[in-house]
Amino acid sequence: LHIRALEALGARITVEHGFIKASAGRLQGAHVCFETVSVGATENLLMAASLARGTTVIDNAAREPEIVDLADCLVAMGADIEGAGSPRIVVRGVERLHGARHDVVADRIEAGTFLVAGAITSGRVTVTHARPDTMDAVLERLAAAGAEVAVDGDRICVDMRGRRPRAVDITTRPHPGFPTDMQAQFMALDCIAEGVATIDETIFENRFMHVNELMRLGADIHIDGNRARVTGVERLSGAPVMATDLRASASLVLAGLVAEGETVIDRIYHLDRGYEHIERKLSGLGARIRRID
């Protein structure tokens, strides 16, 4: 998707032995219709089209808050963009961009991960400097799990009041649906929840890499294609596990918080791509967690 979109604007791209080689003069505006919605490809095309000659129309564009945020930043730098946050974005290329000041939108996935940490431990967590308006699907599922969810401006509080979470079904969708980047964290929650949950992953293939690792902790999960059936168990047991990607790493940390004994998570360099000092923040909430060299 990324390559074809940039090629439509006139870039010359080859893939050789696992390396992508690209070259171009000034790019030319074009009409690009994505066959599937992609946040990253939409972002790449937005940036490229901002300085291309002429007008670029992006159809079936991603609608995530991060797309709107990037467009706001580019507009502050002098870009001419309309329609960000809708399925069609129109970009009229300009000669140059200039410096600007922009406050990056709050990370809704990081915020959601800490809220799930509160729910999975039957505890209470408040996240601050958040954007609740970008998290409707996640907050609705937390409420369905039995959490008391309170929003006050940029603060979100989840309180389980010591109760065991209820199992919640999840189907990942492009925004404003349930985000695929929260699927693994909710699977961890369902592992210890009361009841049986069905999780359908419709965005990415191979997004169940964390399942085998959760099962090492004692989770009861059955996979059928892009669907996982999770039967909640009373308790998990600590074990050595291995992270396979960013959100899988987060799900293993969450599961480790409630597993009896010690859980050691290897290859956490994935985790650091999306969370800054997660062990310090969780320690501040009372978790017994530390990073091992």
PDB file of C-alpha atoms in Angstrom:
ATOM      1  CA  LEU A   1       0.000   0.000   0.000  1.00  0.00           C
ATOM      2  CA  HIS A   2       2.776   2.425   0.927  1.00  0.00           C
ATOM      3  CA  ILE A   3       4.828   1.693  -2.169  1.00  0.00           C
ATOM      4  CA  ARG A   4       1.942   1.795  -4.644  1.00  0.00           C
ATOM      5  CA  ALA A   5       0.708   5.091  -3.216  1.00  0.00           C
ATOM      6  CA  LEU A   6       4.102   6.752  -3.547  1.00  0.00           C
ATOM      7  CA  GLU A   7       4.546   5.300  -7.034  1.00  0.00           C
ATOM      8  CA  ALA A   8       1.231   6.897  -8.023  1.00  0.00           C
ATOM      9  CA  LEU A   9       2.810  10.258  -7.187  1.00  0.00           C
ATOM     10  CA  GLY A  10       5.810   9.502  -9.419  1.00  0.00           C
ATOM     11  CA  ALA A  11       8.309   7.900  -7.053  1.00  0.00           C
ATOM     12  CA  ARG A  12      10.558   5.192  -8.476  1.00  0.00           C
ATOM     13  CA  ILE A  13      10.748   2.318  -6.022  1.00  0.00           C
ATOM     14  CA  THR A  14      12.378  -1.103  -6.175  1.00  0.00           C
ATOM     15  CA  VAL A  15      12.580  -3.831  -3.564  1.00  0.00           C
ATOM     16  CA  GLU A  16      15.882  -5.687  -3.707  1.00  0.00           C
ATOM     17  CA  HIS A  17      16.968  -8.386  -1.258  1.00  0.00           C
ATOM     18  CA  GLY A  18      14.764  -7.001   1.481  1.00  0.00           C
ATOM     19  CA  PHE A  19      15.795  -3.373   0.952  1.00  0.00           C
ATOM     20  CA  ILE A  20      13.500  -0.664  -0.413  1.00  0.00           C
ATOM     21  CA  LYS A  21      15.232   1.795  -2.751  1.00  0.00           C
ATOM     22  CA  ALA A  22      13.359   4.962  -3.696  1.00  0.00           C
ATOM     23  CA  SER A  23      14.122   8.001  -5.824  1.00  0.00           C
ATOM     24  CA  ALA A  24      12.107  10.879  -7.265  1.00  0.00           C
ATOM     25  CA  GLY A  25      12.177  14.365  -8.654  1.00  0.00           C
ATOM     26  CA  ARG A  26       9.312  16.520  -7.471  1.00  0.00           C
ATOM     27  CA  LEU A  27       6.287  14.334  -6.953  1.00  0.00           C
ATOM     28  CA  GLN A  28       3.072  14.921  -8.900  1.00  0.00           C
ATOM     29  CA  GLY A  29      -0.435  14.972  -7.450  1.00  0.00           C
ATOM     30  CA  ALA A  30      -2.636  11.966  -8.234  1.00  0.00           C
ATOM     31  CA  HIS A  31      -5.840  10.168  -7.259  1.00  0.00           C
ATOM     32  CA  VAL A  32      -5.096   7.294  -4.869  1.00  0.00           C
ATOM     33  CA  CYS A  33      -7.759   4.912  -3.602  1.00  0.00           C
ATOM     34  CA  PHE A  34      -6.518   2.492  -0.939  1.00  0.00           C
ATOM     35  CA  GLU A  35      -7.888  -1.024  -1.324  1.00  0.00           C
ATOM     36  CA  THR A  36      -7.778  -1.387   2.459  1.00  0.00           C
ATOM     37  CA  VAL A  37      -7.638   1.291   5.137  1.00  0.00           C
ATOM     38  CA  SER A  38      -4.091   1.913   6.368  1.00  0.00           C
ATOM     39  CA  VAL A  39      -3.045   4.523   8.931  1.00  0.00           C
ATOM     40  CA  GLY A  40       0.642   4.436   8.034  1.00  0.00           C
ATOM     41  CA  ALA A  41       0.076   4.532   4.267  1.00  0.00           C
ATOM     42  CA  THR A  42      -2.358   7.432   4.654  1.00  0.00           C
ATOM     43  CA  GLU A  43       0.201   9.295   6.744  1.00  0.00           C
ATOM     44  CA  ASN A  44       3.007   8.696   4.257  1.00  0.00           C
ATOM     45  CA  LEU A  45       0.860   9.862   1.370  1.00  0.00           C
ATOM     46  CA  LEU A  46      -0.311  12.936   3.293  1.00  0.00           C
ATOM     47  CA  MET A  47       3.275  14.052   3.854  1.00  0.00           C
ATOM     48  CA  ALA A  48       4.399  13.276   0.323  1.00  0.00           C
ATOM     49  CA  ALA A  49       1.394  15.007  -1.270  1.00  0.00           C
ATOM     50  CA  SER A  50       1.879  18.169   0.792  1.00  0.00           C
ATOM     51  CA  LEU A  51       4.912  19.111  -1.325  1.00  0.00           C
ATOM     52  CA  ALA A  52       3.866  17.445  -4.589  1.00  0.00           C
ATOM     53  CA  ARG A  53       2.940  19.538  -7.621  1.00  0.00           C
ATOM     54  CA  GLY A  54      -0.826  19.746  -8.080  1.00  0.00           C
ATOM     55  CA  THR A  55      -3.691  18.122  -6.179  1.00  0.00           C
ATOM     56  CA  THR A  56      -3.798  14.687  -4.586  1.00  0.00           C
ATOM     57  CA  VAL A  57      -7.080  13.004  -3.673  1.00  0.00           C
ATOM     58  CA  ILE A  58      -6.883  10.154  -1.150  1.00  0.00           C
ATOM     59  CA  ASP A  59      -9.945   7.882  -1.067  1.00  0.00           C
ATOM     60  CA  ASN A  60     -10.618   5.225   1.576  1.00  0.00           C
ATOM     61  CA  ALA A  61      -8.241   7.179   3.801  1.00  0.00           C
ATOM     62  CA  ALA A  62      -7.737   6.206   7.433  1.00  0.00           C
ATOM     63  CA  ARG A  63      -9.834   8.255   9.876  1.00  0.00           C
ATOM     64  CA  GLU A  64      -7.836   7.743  13.074  1.00  0.00           C
ATOM     65  CA  PRO A  65      -7.189  10.730  15.383  1.00  0.00           C
ATOM     66  CA  GLU A  66      -3.494  10.487  14.489  1.00  0.00           C
ATOM     67  CA  ILE A  67      -4.371  11.287  10.847  1.00  0.00           C
ATOM     68  CA  VAL A  68      -6.197  14.445  11.908  1.00  0.00           C
ATOM     69  CA  ASP A  69      -3.299  15.352  14.208  1.00  0.00           C
ATOM     70  CA  LEU A  70      -0.713  14.946  11.435  1.00  0.00           C
ATOM     71  CA  ALA A  71      -2.850  17.002   9.058  1.00  0.00           C
ATOM     72  CA  ASP A  72      -3.191  19.744  11.703  1.00  0.00           C
ATOM     73  CA  CYS A  73       0.593  19.798  12.090  1.00  0.00           C
ATOM     74  CA  LEU A  74       1.173  19.964   8.325  1.00  0.00           C
ATOM     75  CA  VAL A  75      -1.402  22.747   7.938  1.00  0.00           C
ATOM     76  CA  ALA A  76       0.345  24.700  10.697  1.00  0.00           C
ATOM     77  CA  MET A  77       3.520  24.315   8.594  1.00  0.00           C
ATOM     78  CA  GLY A  78       1.815  25.699   5.506  1.00  0.00           C
ATOM     79  CA  ALA A  79       0.224  22.637   3.872  1.00  0.00           C
ATOM     80  CA  ASP A  80      -3.203  22.833   2.184  1.00  0.00           C
ATOM     81  CA  ILE A  81      -5.253  19.842   3.371  1.00  0.00           C
ATOM     82  CA  GLU A  82      -9.008  19.274   3.563  1.00  0.00           C
ATOM     83  CA  GLY A  83     -11.022  16.322   4.805  1.00  0.00           C
ATOM     84  CA  ALA A  84      -8.665  14.757   7.370  1.00  0.00           C
ATOM     85  CA  GLY A  85     -10.733  12.451   9.568  1.00  0.00           C
ATOM     86  CA  SER A  86     -13.037  11.507   6.680  1.00  0.00           C
ATOM     87  CA  PRO A  87     -12.684   8.773   4.024  1.00  0.00           C
ATOM     88  CA  ARG A  88     -11.619  11.366   1.408  1.00  0.00           C
ATOM     89  CA  ILE A  89      -8.707  13.765   1.903  1.00  0.00           C
ATOM     90  CA  VAL A  90      -7.746  16.429  -0.630  1.00  0.00           C
ATOM     91  CA  VAL A  91      -4.183  17.769  -0.575  1.00  0.00           C
ATOM     92  CA  ARG A  92      -3.136  20.712  -2.720  1.00  0.00           C
ATOM     93  CA  GLY A  93       0.634  20.697  -2.965  1.00  0.00           C
ATOM     94  CA  VAL A  94       2.601  23.777  -1.897  1.00  0.00           C
ATOM     95  CA  GLU A  95       6.109  24.905  -2.811  1.00  0.00           C
ATOM     96  CA  ARG A  96       7.521  24.672   0.689  1.00  0.00           C
ATOM     97  CA  LEU A  97       6.670  24.159   4.345  1.00  0.00           C
ATOM     98  CA  HIS A  98       7.846  26.287   7.261  1.00  0.00           C
ATOM     99  CA  GLY A  99       8.423  25.725  10.955  1.00  0.00           C
ATOM    100  CA  ALA A 100       5.513  25.671  13.401  1.00  0.00           C
ATOM    101  CA  ARG A 101       4.588  24.693  16.929  1.00  0.00           C
ATOM    102  CA  HIS A 102       2.307  21.704  17.415  1.00  0.00           C
ATOM    103  CA  ASP A 103       1.248  19.697  20.468  1.00  0.00           C
ATOM    104  CA  VAL A 104       1.030  16.016  19.571  1.00  0.00           C
ATOM    105  CA  VAL A 105      -2.283  14.294  20.300  1.00  0.00           C
ATOM    106  CA  ALA A 106      -2.348  12.162  23.447  1.00  0.00           C
ATOM    107  CA  ASP A 107      -1.525   8.483  22.882  1.00  0.00           C
ATOM    108  CA  ARG A 108      -4.894   6.734  23.166  1.00  0.00           C
ATOM    109  CA  ILE A 109      -3.297   3.264  23.069  1.00  0.00           C
ATOM    110  CA  GLU A 110      -0.904   3.982  25.933  1.00  0.00           C
ATOM    111  CA  ALA A 111      -3.780   5.460  27.922  1.00  0.00           C
ATOM    112  CA  GLY A 112      -5.945   2.446  27.146  1.00  0.00           C
ATOM    113  CA  THR A 113      -3.200   0.053  28.226  1.00  0.00           C
ATOM    114  CA  PHE A 114      -2.938   1.653  31.685  1.00  0.00           C
ATOM    115  CA  LEU A 115      -6.720   1.632  32.054  1.00  0.00           C
ATOM    116  CA  VAL A 116      -6.746  -2.098  31.282  1.00  0.00           C
ATOM    117  CA  ALA A 117      -3.987  -2.512  33.895  1.00  0.00           C
ATOM    118  CA  GLY A 118      -6.401  -1.113  36.448  1.00  0.00           C
ATOM    119  CA  ALA A 119      -9.236  -3.349  35.285  1.00  0.00           C
ATOM    120  CA  ILE A 120      -7.229  -6.575  35.064  1.00  0.00           C
ATOM    121  CA  THR A 121      -5.963  -6.141  38.650  1.00  0.00           C
ATOM    122  CA  SER A 122      -9.463  -5.301  39.965  1.00  0.00           C
ATOM    123  CA  GLY A 123      -8.013  -1.941  40.915  1.00  0.00           C
ATOM    124  CA  ARG A 124      -8.366   1.762  40.174  1.00  0.00           C
ATOM    125  CA  VAL A 125      -6.306   3.814  37.718  1.00  0.00           C
ATOM    126  CA  THR A 126      -6.617   7.413  36.535  1.00  0.00           C
ATOM    127  CA  VAL A 127      -4.854   8.566  33.370  1.00  0.00           C
ATOM    128  CA  THR A 128      -4.278  12.276  32.860  1.00  0.00           C
ATOM    129  CA  HIS A 129      -3.620  14.474  29.819  1.00  0.00           C
ATOM    130  CA  ALA A 130      -5.704  12.010  27.797  1.00  0.00           C
ATOM    131  CA  ARG A 131      -8.150  12.494  24.930  1.00  0.00           C
ATOM    132  CA  PRO A 132     -11.309  10.644  25.980  1.00  0.00           C
ATOM    133  CA  ASP A 133     -13.063  11.691  22.743  1.00  0.00           C
ATOM    134  CA  THR A 134     -10.669   9.417  20.803  1.00  0.00           C
ATOM    135  CA  MET A 135     -11.293   6.381  23.049  1.00  0.00           C
ATOM    136  CA  ASP A 136     -15.044   5.748  22.927  1.00  0.00           C
ATOM    137  CA  ALA A 137     -14.786   2.118  21.776  1.00  0.00           C
ATOM    138  CA  VAL A 138     -12.198   1.225  24.438  1.00  0.00           C
ATOM    139  CA  LEU A 139     -14.078   2.941  27.268  1.00  0.00           C
ATOM    140  CA  GLU A 140     -17.318   1.224  26.251  1.00  0.00           C
ATOM    141  CA  ARG A 141     -15.653  -2.201  26.427  1.00  0.00           C
ATOM    142  CA  LEU A 142     -14.135  -1.396  29.836  1.00  0.00           C
ATOM    143  CA  ALA A 143     -17.593  -0.497  31.092  1.00  0.00           C
ATOM    144  CA  ALA A 144     -18.915  -3.769  29.641  1.00  0.00           C
ATOM    145  CA  ALA A 145     -16.205  -5.566  31.639  1.00  0.00           C
ATOM    146  CA  GLY A 146     -17.736  -4.127  34.807  1.00  0.00           C
ATOM    147  CA  ALA A 147     -15.508  -1.119  35.351  1.00  0.00           C
ATOM    148  CA  GLU A 148     -16.853   2.195  36.590  1.00  0.00           C
ATOM    149  CA  VAL A 149     -15.574   4.669  33.990  1.00  0.00           C
ATOM    150  CA  ALA A 150     -15.501   8.378  34.841  1.00  0.00           C
ATOM    151  CA  VAL A 151     -14.349  11.126  32.467  1.00  0.00           C
ATOM    152  CA  ASP A 152     -13.459  14.602  33.689  1.00  0.00           C
ATOM    153  CA  GLY A 153     -11.926  16.782  30.987  1.00  0.00           C
ATOM    154  CA  ASP A 154      -8.616  15.158  30.048  1.00  0.00           C
ATOM    155  CA  ARG A 155      -8.764  12.672  32.939  1.00  0.00           C
ATOM    156  CA  ILE A 156     -10.155   9.140  32.704  1.00  0.00           C
ATOM    157  CA  CYS A 157     -10.664   6.968  35.775  1.00  0.00           C
ATOM    158  CA  VAL A 158     -11.390   3.238  35.699  1.00  0.00           C
ATOM    159  CA  ASP A 159     -12.406   1.644  38.989  1.00  0.00           C
ATOM    160  CA  MET A 160     -13.177  -2.080  39.348  1.00  0.00           C
ATOM    161  CA  ARG A 161     -13.817  -1.777  43.106  1.00  0.00           C
ATOM    162  CA  GLY A 162     -12.113  -5.090  43.723  1.00  0.00           C
ATOM    163  CA  ARG A 163     -14.379  -7.021  41.375  1.00  0.00           C
ATOM    164  CA  ARG A 164     -13.275  -9.639  38.879  1.00  0.00           C
ATOM    165  CA  PRO A 165     -13.764  -8.360  35.306  1.00  0.00           C
ATOM    166  CA  ARG A 166     -16.485  -9.806  33.102  1.00  0.00           C
ATOM    167  CA  ALA A 167     -15.481 -11.334  29.749  1.00  0.00           C
ATOM    168  CA  VAL A 168     -16.016  -8.956  26.830  1.00  0.00           C
ATOM    169  CA  ASP A 169     -16.233  -9.737  23.114  1.00  0.00           C
ATOM    170  CA  ILE A 170     -13.969  -7.727  20.810  1.00  0.00           C
ATOM    171  CA  THR A 171     -14.068  -7.129  17.048  1.00  0.00           C
ATOM    172  CA  THR A 172     -11.296  -4.897  15.729  1.00  0.00           C
ATOM    173  CA  ARG A 173     -12.327  -2.260  13.187  1.00  0.00           C
ATOM    174  CA  PRO A 174     -10.851   0.861  11.619  1.00  0.00           C
ATOM    175  CA  HIS A 175     -11.533   4.013  13.632  1.00  0.00           C
ATOM    176  CA  PRO A 176     -13.991   4.785  15.159  1.00  0.00           C
ATOM    177  CA  GLY A 177     -14.307   1.050  15.782  1.00  0.00           C
ATOM    178  CA  PHE A 178     -12.314  -0.925  18.336  1.00  0.00           C
ATOM    179  CA  PRO A 179      -8.571  -0.435  17.655  1.00  0.00           C
ATOM    180  CA  THR A 180      -6.475  -3.438  16.702  1.00  0.00           C
ATOM    181  CA  ASP A 181      -3.700  -2.012  18.883  1.00  0.00           C
ATOM    182  CA  MET A 182      -5.849  -2.696  21.986  1.00  0.00           C
ATOM    183  CA  GLN A 183      -6.790  -6.255  21.012  1.00  0.00           C
ATOM    184  CA  ALA A 184      -3.907  -7.985  22.821  1.00  0.00           C
ATOM    185  CA  GLN A 185      -4.453  -6.023  26.039  1.00  0.00           C
ATOM    186  CA  PHE A 186      -8.146  -6.957  26.151  1.00  0.00           C
ATOM    187  CA  MET A 187      -7.262 -10.575  25.424  1.00  0.00           C
ATOM    188  CA  ALA A 188      -5.094 -10.524  28.555  1.00  0.00           C
ATOM    189  CA  LEU A 189      -8.067  -9.093  30.468  1.00  0.00           C
ATOM    190  CA  ASP A 190     -10.366 -11.810  29.117  1.00  0.00           C
ATOM    191  CA  CYS A 191      -7.882 -14.484  30.215  1.00  0.00           C
ATOM    192  CA  ILE A 192      -8.762 -13.864  33.881  1.00  0.00           C
ATOM    193  CA  ALA A 193     -12.311 -12.563  33.398  1.00  0.00           C
ATOM    194  CA  GLU A 194     -15.506 -14.293  34.384  1.00  0.00           C
ATOM    195  CA  GLY A 195     -17.064 -15.987  31.374  1.00  0.00           C
ATOM    196  CA  VAL A 196     -16.133 -16.681  27.755  1.00  0.00           C
ATOM    197  CA  ALA A 197     -15.146 -14.053  25.198  1.00  0.00           C
ATOM    198  CA  THR A 198     -14.776 -14.073  21.421  1.00  0.00           C
ATOM    199  CA  ILE A 199     -12.114 -11.876  19.834  1.00  0.00           C
ATOM    200  CA  ASP A 200     -12.224 -11.261  16.077  1.00  0.00           C
ATOM    201  CA  GLU A 201      -9.161  -9.650  14.487  1.00  0.00           C
ATOM    202  CA  THR A 202     -10.200  -8.083  11.172  1.00  0.00           C
ATOM    203  CA  ILE A 203      -7.322  -5.654  10.575  1.00  0.00           C
ATOM    204  CA  PHE A 204      -4.026  -7.567  10.574  1.00  0.00           C
ATOM    205  CA  GLU A 205      -3.033 -11.127   9.847  1.00  0.00           C
ATOM    206  CA  ASN A 206      -0.852 -12.933  12.400  1.00  0.00           C
ATOM    207  CA  ARG A 207      -2.031 -10.618  15.192  1.00  0.00           C
ATOM    208  CA  PHE A 208      -2.444 -13.523  17.624  1.00  0.00           C
ATOM    209  CA  MET A 209       1.283 -14.103  18.200  1.00  0.00           C
ATOM    210  CA  HIS A 210       0.781 -13.458  21.928  1.00  0.00           C
ATOM    211  CA  VAL A 211      -1.679 -16.346  22.323  1.00  0.00           C
ATOM    212  CA  ASN A 212       0.908 -19.101  22.815  1.00  0.00           C
ATOM    213  CA  GLU A 213       2.750 -16.962  25.362  1.00  0.00           C
ATOM    214  CA  LEU A 214      -0.433 -16.234  27.309  1.00  0.00           C
ATOM    215  CA  MET A 215      -1.149 -19.954  27.301  1.00  0.00           C
ATOM    216  CA  ARG A 216       2.250 -20.533  28.909  1.00  0.00           C
ATOM    217  CA  LEU A 217       0.868 -18.491  31.801  1.00  0.00           C
ATOM    218  CA  GLY A 218      -2.152 -20.787  32.011  1.00  0.00           C
ATOM    219  CA  ALA A 219      -4.651 -19.000  29.775  1.00  0.00           C
ATOM    220  CA  ASP A 220      -7.399 -21.017  28.064  1.00  0.00           C
ATOM    221  CA  ILE A 221      -7.495 -19.801  24.442  1.00  0.00           C
ATOM    222  CA  HIS A 222      -8.559 -21.536  21.235  1.00  0.00           C
ATOM    223  CA  ILE A 223      -7.789 -20.082  17.814  1.00  0.00           C
ATOM    224  CA  ASP A 224      -9.840 -20.575  14.638  1.00  0.00           C
ATOM    225  CA  GLY A 225      -8.480 -18.412  11.837  1.00  0.00           C
ATOM    226  CA  ASN A 226      -8.844 -14.782  12.815  1.00  0.00           C
ATOM    227  CA  ARG A 227     -11.042 -15.610  15.817  1.00  0.00           C
ATOM    228  CA  ALA A 228      -9.925 -16.402  19.347  1.00  0.00           C
ATOM    229  CA  ARG A 229     -12.171 -17.926  21.991  1.00  0.00           C
ATOM    230  CA  VAL A 230     -10.988 -17.043  25.489  1.00  0.00           C
ATOM    231  CA  THR A 231     -12.357 -18.814  28.557  1.00  0.00           C
ATOM    232  CA  GLY A 232     -11.467 -16.922  31.709  1.00  0.00           C
ATOM    233  CA  VAL A 233      -9.568 -18.783  34.415  1.00  0.00           C
ATOM    234  CA  GLU A 234      -9.401 -18.058  38.132  1.00  0.00           C
ATOM    235  CA  ARG A 235      -5.685 -17.370  38.074  1.00  0.00           C
ATOM    236  CA  LEU A 236      -2.608 -17.320  35.861  1.00  0.00           C
ATOM    237  CA  SER A 237       0.827 -18.625  36.849  1.00  0.00           C
ATOM    238  CA  GLY A 238       4.115 -16.852  36.258  1.00  0.00           C
ATOM    239  CA  ALA A 239       6.435 -18.250  33.570  1.00  0.00           C
ATOM    240  CA  PRO A 240       9.178 -17.116  31.184  1.00  0.00           C
ATOM    241  CA  VAL A 241       7.579 -15.696  28.027  1.00  0.00           C
ATOM    242  CA  MET A 242       8.774 -13.951  24.889  1.00  0.00           C
ATOM    243  CA  ALA A 243       7.406 -10.773  23.325  1.00  0.00           C
ATOM    244  CA  THR A 244       6.756 -10.914  19.584  1.00  0.00           C
ATOM    245  CA  ASP A 245       5.595  -7.376  18.839  1.00  0.00           C
ATOM    246  CA  LEU A 246       4.711  -4.094  20.541  1.00  0.00           C
ATOM    247  CA  ARG A 247       1.172  -4.757  21.720  1.00  0.00           C
ATOM    248  CA  ALA A 248       1.886  -8.424  22.434  1.00  0.00           C
ATOM    249  CA  SER A 249       4.570  -7.163  24.821  1.00  0.00           C
ATOM    250  CA  ALA A 250       2.020  -4.990  26.608  1.00  0.00           C
ATOM    251  CA  SER A 251      -0.428  -7.881  26.943  1.00  0.00           C
ATOM    252  CA  LEU A 252       2.250 -10.037  28.572  1.00  0.00           C
ATOM    253  CA  VAL A 253       3.086  -7.287  31.047  1.00  0.00           C
ATOM    254  CA  LEU A 254      -0.601  -6.979  31.938  1.00  0.00           C
ATOM    255  CA  ALA A 255      -0.950 -10.736  32.344  1.00  0.00           C
ATOM    256  CA  GLY A 256       2.197 -10.798  34.458  1.00  0.00           C
ATOM    257  CA  LEU A 257       0.641  -8.266  36.849  1.00  0.00           C
ATOM    258  CA  VAL A 258      -2.017 -10.800  37.864  1.00  0.00           C
ATOM    259  CA  ALA A 259      -0.088 -14.081  37.428  1.00  0.00           C
ATOM    260  CA  GLU A 260       0.952 -15.857  40.604  1.00  0.00           C
ATOM    261  CA  GLY A 261       4.716 -15.962  41.021  1.00  0.00           C
ATOM    262  CA  GLU A 262       7.274 -14.369  38.739  1.00  0.00           C
ATOM    263  CA  THR A 263       6.871 -13.685  35.040  1.00  0.00           C
ATOM    264  CA  VAL A 264       9.974 -12.891  32.990  1.00  0.00           C
ATOM    265  CA  ILE A 265       9.355 -11.262  29.598  1.00  0.00           C
ATOM    266  CA  ASP A 266      12.156 -11.455  27.042  1.00  0.00           C
ATOM    267  CA  ARG A 267      12.707  -9.274  23.941  1.00  0.00           C
ATOM    268  CA  ILE A 268      11.054  -6.221  25.487  1.00  0.00           C
ATOM    269  CA  TYR A 269      12.746  -3.948  22.949  1.00  0.00           C
ATOM    270  CA  HIS A 270       9.386  -4.217  21.188  1.00  0.00           C
ATOM    271  CA  LEU A 271       7.738  -2.652  24.248  1.00  0.00           C
ATOM    272  CA  ASP A 272       9.922   0.434  24.196  1.00  0.00           C
ATOM    273  CA  ARG A 273       8.614   1.407  20.740  1.00  0.00           C
ATOM    274  CA  GLY A 274       5.275   2.405  22.244  1.00  0.00           C
ATOM    275  CA  TYR A 275       5.731   2.964  25.972  1.00  0.00           C
ATOM    276  CA  GLU A 276       8.148   5.247  27.787  1.00  0.00           C
ATOM    277  CA  HIS A 277       9.386   3.744  31.063  1.00  0.00           C
ATOM    278  CA  ILE A 278       6.313   1.550  31.466  1.00  0.00           C
ATOM    279  CA  GLU A 279       7.943  -0.258  34.377  1.00  0.00           C
ATOM    280  CA  ARG A 280       8.382   3.020  36.300  1.00  0.00           C
ATOM    281  CA  LYS A 281       4.766   4.030  35.753  1.00  0.00           C
ATOM    282  CA  LEU A 282       3.420   0.637  36.775  1.00  0.00           C
ATOM    283  CA  SER A 283       5.722   0.624  39.826  1.00  0.00           C
ATOM    284  CA  GLY A 284       4.207   3.969  40.777  1.00  0.00           C
ATOM    285  CA  LEU A 285       0.802   2.269  40.727  1.00  0.00           C
ATOM    286  CA  GLY A 286       1.999  -0.462  43.086  1.00  0.00           C
ATOM    287  CA  ALA A 287       3.142  -3.160  40.671  1.00  0.00           C
ATOM    288  CA  ARG A 288       6.189  -5.254  41.524  1.00  0.00           C
ATOM    289  CA  ILE A 289       8.004  -4.919  38.219  1.00  0.00           C
ATOM    290  CA  ARG A 290      11.576  -4.171  37.217  1.00  0.00           C
ATOM    291  CA  ARG A 291      13.704  -4.136  34.099  1.00  0.00           C
ATOM    292  CA  ILE A 292      16.556  -6.641  33.960  1.00  0.00           C
ATOM    293  CA  ASP A 293      19.710  -5.865  31.984  1.00  0.00           C
TER     294      ASP A 293
END
